[in-house]
PDB file of C-alpha atoms in Angstrom:
ATOM      1  CA  UNK A   1     102.126  91.152  67.533  1.00 92.00           C
ATOM      2  CA  UNK A   2     102.654  88.966  70.393  1.00 96.00           C
ATOM      3  CA  UNK A   3     104.641  90.092  73.554  1.00 97.00           C
ATOM      4  CA  UNK A   4     107.366  87.376  74.278  1.00 98.00           C
ATOM      5  CA  UNK A   5     109.376  87.417  77.381  1.00 98.00           C
ATOM      6  CA  UNK A   6     112.685  85.710  77.230  1.00 98.00           C
ATOM      7  CA  UNK A   7     113.811  84.513  80.817  1.00 98.00           C
ATOM      8  CA  UNK A   8     117.433  83.459  80.965  1.00 97.00           C
ATOM      9  CA  UNK A   9     119.607  82.020  83.441  1.00 96.00           C
ATOM     10  CA  UNK A  10     123.033  83.595  82.546  1.00 90.00           C
ATOM     11  CA  UNK A  11     125.184  80.894  84.084  1.00 88.00           C
ATOM     12  CA  UNK A  12     127.346  80.043  80.820  1.00 93.00           C
ATOM     13  CA  UNK A  13     127.347  83.318  79.158  1.00 93.00           C
ATOM     14  CA  UNK A  14     129.031  82.052  75.873  1.00 96.00           C
ATOM     15  CA  UNK A  15     126.457  79.200  75.635  1.00 97.00           C
ATOM     16  CA  UNK A  16     123.403  81.715  76.425  1.00 96.00           C
ATOM     17  CA  UNK A  17     124.740  84.116  73.695  1.00 97.00           C
ATOM     18  CA  UNK A  18     124.166  81.371  71.315  1.00 98.00           C
ATOM     19  CA  UNK A  19     120.654  80.607  72.679  1.00 98.00           C
ATOM     20  CA  UNK A  20     119.435  83.962  72.807  1.00 98.00           C
ATOM     21  CA  UNK A  21     120.648  84.376  69.381  1.00 98.00           C
ATOM     22  CA  UNK A  22     118.556  81.552  68.222  1.00 98.00           C
ATOM     23  CA  UNK A  23     115.581  82.564  70.151  1.00 98.00           C
ATOM     24  CA  UNK A  24     115.507  86.255  69.017  1.00 98.00           C
ATOM     25  CA  UNK A  25     115.867  85.313  65.689  1.00 98.00           C
ATOM     26  CA  UNK A  26     113.153  82.821  65.628  1.00 98.00           C
ATOM     27  CA  UNK A  27     110.864  85.587  67.351  1.00 98.00           C
ATOM     28  CA  UNK A  28     111.853  88.083  64.869  1.00 98.00           C
ATOM     29  CA  UNK A  29     111.106  85.954  62.019  1.00 98.00           C
ATOM     30  CA  UNK A  30     107.618  85.378  63.236  1.00 98.00           C
ATOM     31  CA  UNK A  31     107.139  89.026  63.339  1.00 97.00           C
ATOM     32  CA  UNK A  32     106.988  89.475  67.020  1.00 98.00           C
ATOM     33  CA  UNK A  33     108.781  91.525  69.671  1.00 95.00           C
ATOM     34  CA  UNK A  34     110.360  90.483  72.825  1.00 98.00           C
ATOM     35  CA  UNK A  35     111.885  91.673  75.984  1.00 98.00           C
ATOM     36  CA  UNK A  36     114.778  89.512  77.908  1.00 98.00           C
ATOM     37  CA  UNK A  37     115.219  89.334  81.713  1.00 98.00           C
ATOM     38  CA  UNK A  38     118.101  87.605  83.573  1.00 98.00           C
ATOM     39  CA  UNK A  39     117.789  85.267  86.593  1.00 97.00           C
ATOM     40  CA  UNK A  40     120.765  83.979  88.725  1.00 94.00           C
ATOM     41  CA  UNK A  41     120.102  80.174  87.636  1.00 95.00           C
ATOM     42  CA  UNK A  42     117.768  77.775  86.090  1.00 96.00           C
ATOM     43  CA  UNK A  43     116.029  77.098  89.378  1.00 96.00           C
ATOM     44  CA  UNK A  44     114.740  80.651  89.284  1.00 97.00           C
ATOM     45  CA  UNK A  45     113.459  80.721  85.745  1.00 98.00           C
ATOM     46  CA  UNK A  46     109.977  79.295  86.667  1.00 98.00           C
ATOM     47  CA  UNK A  47     109.630  81.714  89.355  1.00 98.00           C
ATOM     48  CA  UNK A  48     110.335  84.824  87.095  1.00 98.00           C
ATOM     49  CA  UNK A  49     108.066  83.485  84.573  1.00 98.00           C
ATOM     50  CA  UNK A  50     105.079  83.185  87.062  1.00 98.00           C
ATOM     51  CA  UNK A  51     105.784  86.745  88.313  1.00 98.00           C
ATOM     52  CA  UNK A  52     105.847  88.038  84.747  1.00 98.00           C
ATOM     53  CA  UNK A  53     102.704  86.274  83.717  1.00 98.00           C
ATOM     54  CA  UNK A  54     100.962  87.915  86.732  1.00 97.00           C
ATOM     55  CA  UNK A  55     101.707  91.264  85.121  1.00 97.00           C
ATOM     56  CA  UNK A  56      99.609  90.510  82.178  1.00 96.00           C
ATOM     57  CA  UNK A  57     102.515  92.174  79.909  1.00 97.00           C
ATOM     58  CA  UNK A  58     103.198  89.050  78.025  1.00 98.00           C
ATOM     59  CA  UNK A  59     101.663  86.572  75.737  1.00 98.00           C
ATOM     60  CA  UNK A  60     104.294  83.821  75.748  1.00 98.00           C
ATOM     61  CA  UNK A  61     107.566  82.987  77.550  1.00 98.00           C
ATOM     62  CA  UNK A  62     110.856  81.424  76.472  1.00 98.00           C
ATOM     63  CA  UNK A  63     113.069  79.882  79.140  1.00 98.00           C
ATOM     64  CA  UNK A  64     116.843  79.723  78.175  1.00 98.00           C
ATOM     65  CA  UNK A  65     119.702  78.328  80.192  1.00 97.00           C
ATOM     66  CA  UNK A  66     122.224  75.655  80.512  1.00 97.00           C
ATOM     67  CA  UNK A  67     122.786  72.944  83.221  1.00 96.00           C
ATOM     68  CA  UNK A  68     125.693  70.823  82.755  1.00 96.00           C
ATOM     69  CA  UNK A  69     126.257  67.872  84.697  1.00 94.00           C
ATOM     70  CA  UNK A  70     128.767  67.821  87.674  1.00 86.00           C
ATOM     71  CA  UNK A  71     130.097  65.680  90.301  1.00 84.00           C
ATOM     72  CA  UNK A  72     127.155  65.939  92.500  1.00 84.00           C
ATOM     73  CA  UNK A  73     123.307  65.372  92.713  1.00 82.00           C
ATOM     74  CA  UNK A  74     122.573  68.927  92.027  1.00 88.00           C
ATOM     75  CA  UNK A  75     122.367  68.435  88.545  1.00 89.00           C
ATOM     76  CA  UNK A  76     119.395  66.196  88.772  1.00 92.00           C
ATOM     77  CA  UNK A  77     117.620  68.622  91.277  1.00 94.00           C
ATOM     78  CA  UNK A  78     118.272  71.786  88.929  1.00 93.00           C
ATOM     79  CA  UNK A  79     117.492  69.880  85.590  1.00 93.00           C
ATOM     80  CA  UNK A  80     114.221  68.100  86.995  1.00 95.00           C
ATOM     81  CA  UNK A  81     112.846  70.881  89.182  1.00 96.00           C
ATOM     82  CA  UNK A  82     113.340  73.733  86.546  1.00 97.00           C
ATOM     83  CA  UNK A  83     111.508  71.518  83.961  1.00 97.00           C
ATOM     84  CA  UNK A  84     108.787  70.643  86.348  1.00 98.00           C
ATOM     85  CA  UNK A  85     108.362  74.302  87.427  1.00 98.00           C
ATOM     86  CA  UNK A  86     107.907  75.104  83.876  1.00 98.00           C
ATOM     87  CA  UNK A  87     105.596  72.315  83.223  1.00 98.00           C
ATOM     88  CA  UNK A  88     103.283  73.329  86.116  1.00 98.00           C
ATOM     89  CA  UNK A  89     103.008  76.665  84.833  1.00 98.00           C
ATOM     90  CA  UNK A  90     102.174  75.606  81.202  1.00 98.00           C
ATOM     91  CA  UNK A  91      99.480  73.319  82.694  1.00 97.00           C
ATOM     92  CA  UNK A  92      98.126  76.477  84.303  1.00 97.00           C
ATOM     93  CA  UNK A  93      97.703  77.840  80.804  1.00 97.00           C
ATOM     94  CA  UNK A  94     101.007  79.674  80.169  1.00 98.00           C
ATOM     95  CA  UNK A  95     102.464  79.392  76.461  1.00 98.00           C
ATOM     96  CA  UNK A  96     106.123  78.699  77.303  1.00 98.00           C
ATOM     97  CA  UNK A  97     108.939  77.075  75.193  1.00 98.00           C
ATOM     98  CA  UNK A  98     111.474  75.276  77.339  1.00 98.00           C
ATOM     99  CA  UNK A  99     115.145  76.098  76.211  1.00 98.00           C
ATOM    100  CA  UNK A 100     117.041  74.966  79.292  1.00 98.00           C
ATOM    101  CA  UNK A 101     119.676  72.626  78.114  1.00 98.00           C
ATOM    102  CA  UNK A 102     120.673  69.688  80.357  1.00 97.00           C
ATOM    103  CA  UNK A 103     123.823  68.135  79.118  1.00 97.00           C
ATOM    104  CA  UNK A 104     126.682  65.837  80.135  1.00 96.00           C
ATOM    105  CA  UNK A 105     129.266  68.194  79.268  1.00 96.00           C
ATOM    106  CA  UNK A 106     130.085  71.707  77.588  1.00 97.00           C
ATOM    107  CA  UNK A 107     130.634  70.260  73.977  1.00 98.00           C
ATOM    108  CA  UNK A 108     127.150  68.734  73.843  1.00 98.00           C
ATOM    109  CA  UNK A 109     125.769  72.203  75.066  1.00 98.00           C
ATOM    110  CA  UNK A 110     127.477  74.013  72.678  1.00 98.00           C
ATOM    111  CA  UNK A 111     126.100  71.913  69.621  1.00 98.00           C
ATOM    112  CA  UNK A 112     122.667  72.300  71.051  1.00 98.00           C
ATOM    113  CA  UNK A 113     123.073  76.172  71.654  1.00 98.00           C
ATOM    114  CA  UNK A 114     124.590  77.085  68.354  1.00 98.00           C
ATOM    115  CA  UNK A 115     121.940  78.526  65.943  1.00 98.00           C
ATOM    116  CA  UNK A 116     124.059  77.078  63.166  1.00 98.00           C
ATOM    117  CA  UNK A 117     123.851  73.619  64.814  1.00 98.00           C
ATOM    118  CA  UNK A 118     120.780  72.368  67.010  1.00 98.00           C
ATOM    119  CA  UNK A 119     119.494  75.783  67.503  1.00 98.00           C
ATOM    120  CA  UNK A 120     117.672  74.946  70.660  1.00 98.00           C
ATOM    121  CA  UNK A 121     116.956  78.704  71.742  1.00 98.00           C
ATOM    122  CA  UNK A 122     115.326  78.935  68.276  1.00 98.00           C
ATOM    123  CA  UNK A 123     113.395  75.776  68.732  1.00 98.00           C
ATOM    124  CA  UNK A 124     112.356  77.176  72.342  1.00 98.00           C
ATOM    125  CA  UNK A 125     110.977  80.203  70.808  1.00 98.00           C
ATOM    126  CA  UNK A 126     109.037  78.574  68.303  1.00 98.00           C
ATOM    127  CA  UNK A 127     107.675  76.057  70.605  1.00 98.00           C
ATOM    128  CA  UNK A 128     106.179  78.931  72.696  1.00 98.00           C
ATOM    129  CA  UNK A 129     104.655  80.580  69.683  1.00 98.00           C
ATOM    130  CA  UNK A 130     103.117  77.468  68.789  1.00 98.00           C
ATOM    131  CA  UNK A 131     101.619  77.007  72.202  1.00 98.00           C
ATOM    132  CA  UNK A 132     100.636  80.517  71.926  1.00 98.00           C
ATOM    133  CA  UNK A 133      98.796  79.798  68.739  1.00 97.00           C
ATOM    134  CA  UNK A 134      97.099  76.588  70.074  1.00 97.00           C
ATOM    135  CA  UNK A 135      96.196  78.581  73.253  1.00 96.00           C
ATOM    136  CA  UNK A 136      94.390  81.102  71.033  1.00 95.00           C
ATOM    137  CA  UNK A 137      92.748  78.293  69.074  1.00 95.00           C
ATOM    138  CA  UNK A 138      91.283  76.610  72.208  1.00 91.00           C
ATOM    139  CA  UNK A 139      90.908  79.696  74.557  1.00 74.00           C
TER     140      UNK A 139
END
């Protein structure tokens, strides 16, 4: 049984609840356990994953959060840098599923977060598990 850490930026609670439900269901369906930690925002997710990875307690990671475009350039920084940070960690050998939604508005985020619709939380968990499987195959 793999040890999965879900790292969530809980800025939009109602959307995160949906993402978490999907991620947890996918992990449970695959027969694995998980823990969840919360960070202030999406920019902090890669750092938290890096800290947790150093502990050696987890086999894979699921990043969960929502970034909705606003009126300033901040959206591009948060969306791009959180993705870049997670990609760098994956290139260093971590199994990570990126479930950070980057949308134009809340309606788009709701469709993507809802397990009954696009289930991006569940997809991120499945991606993390697939990457863990591939890591085991090649490692």
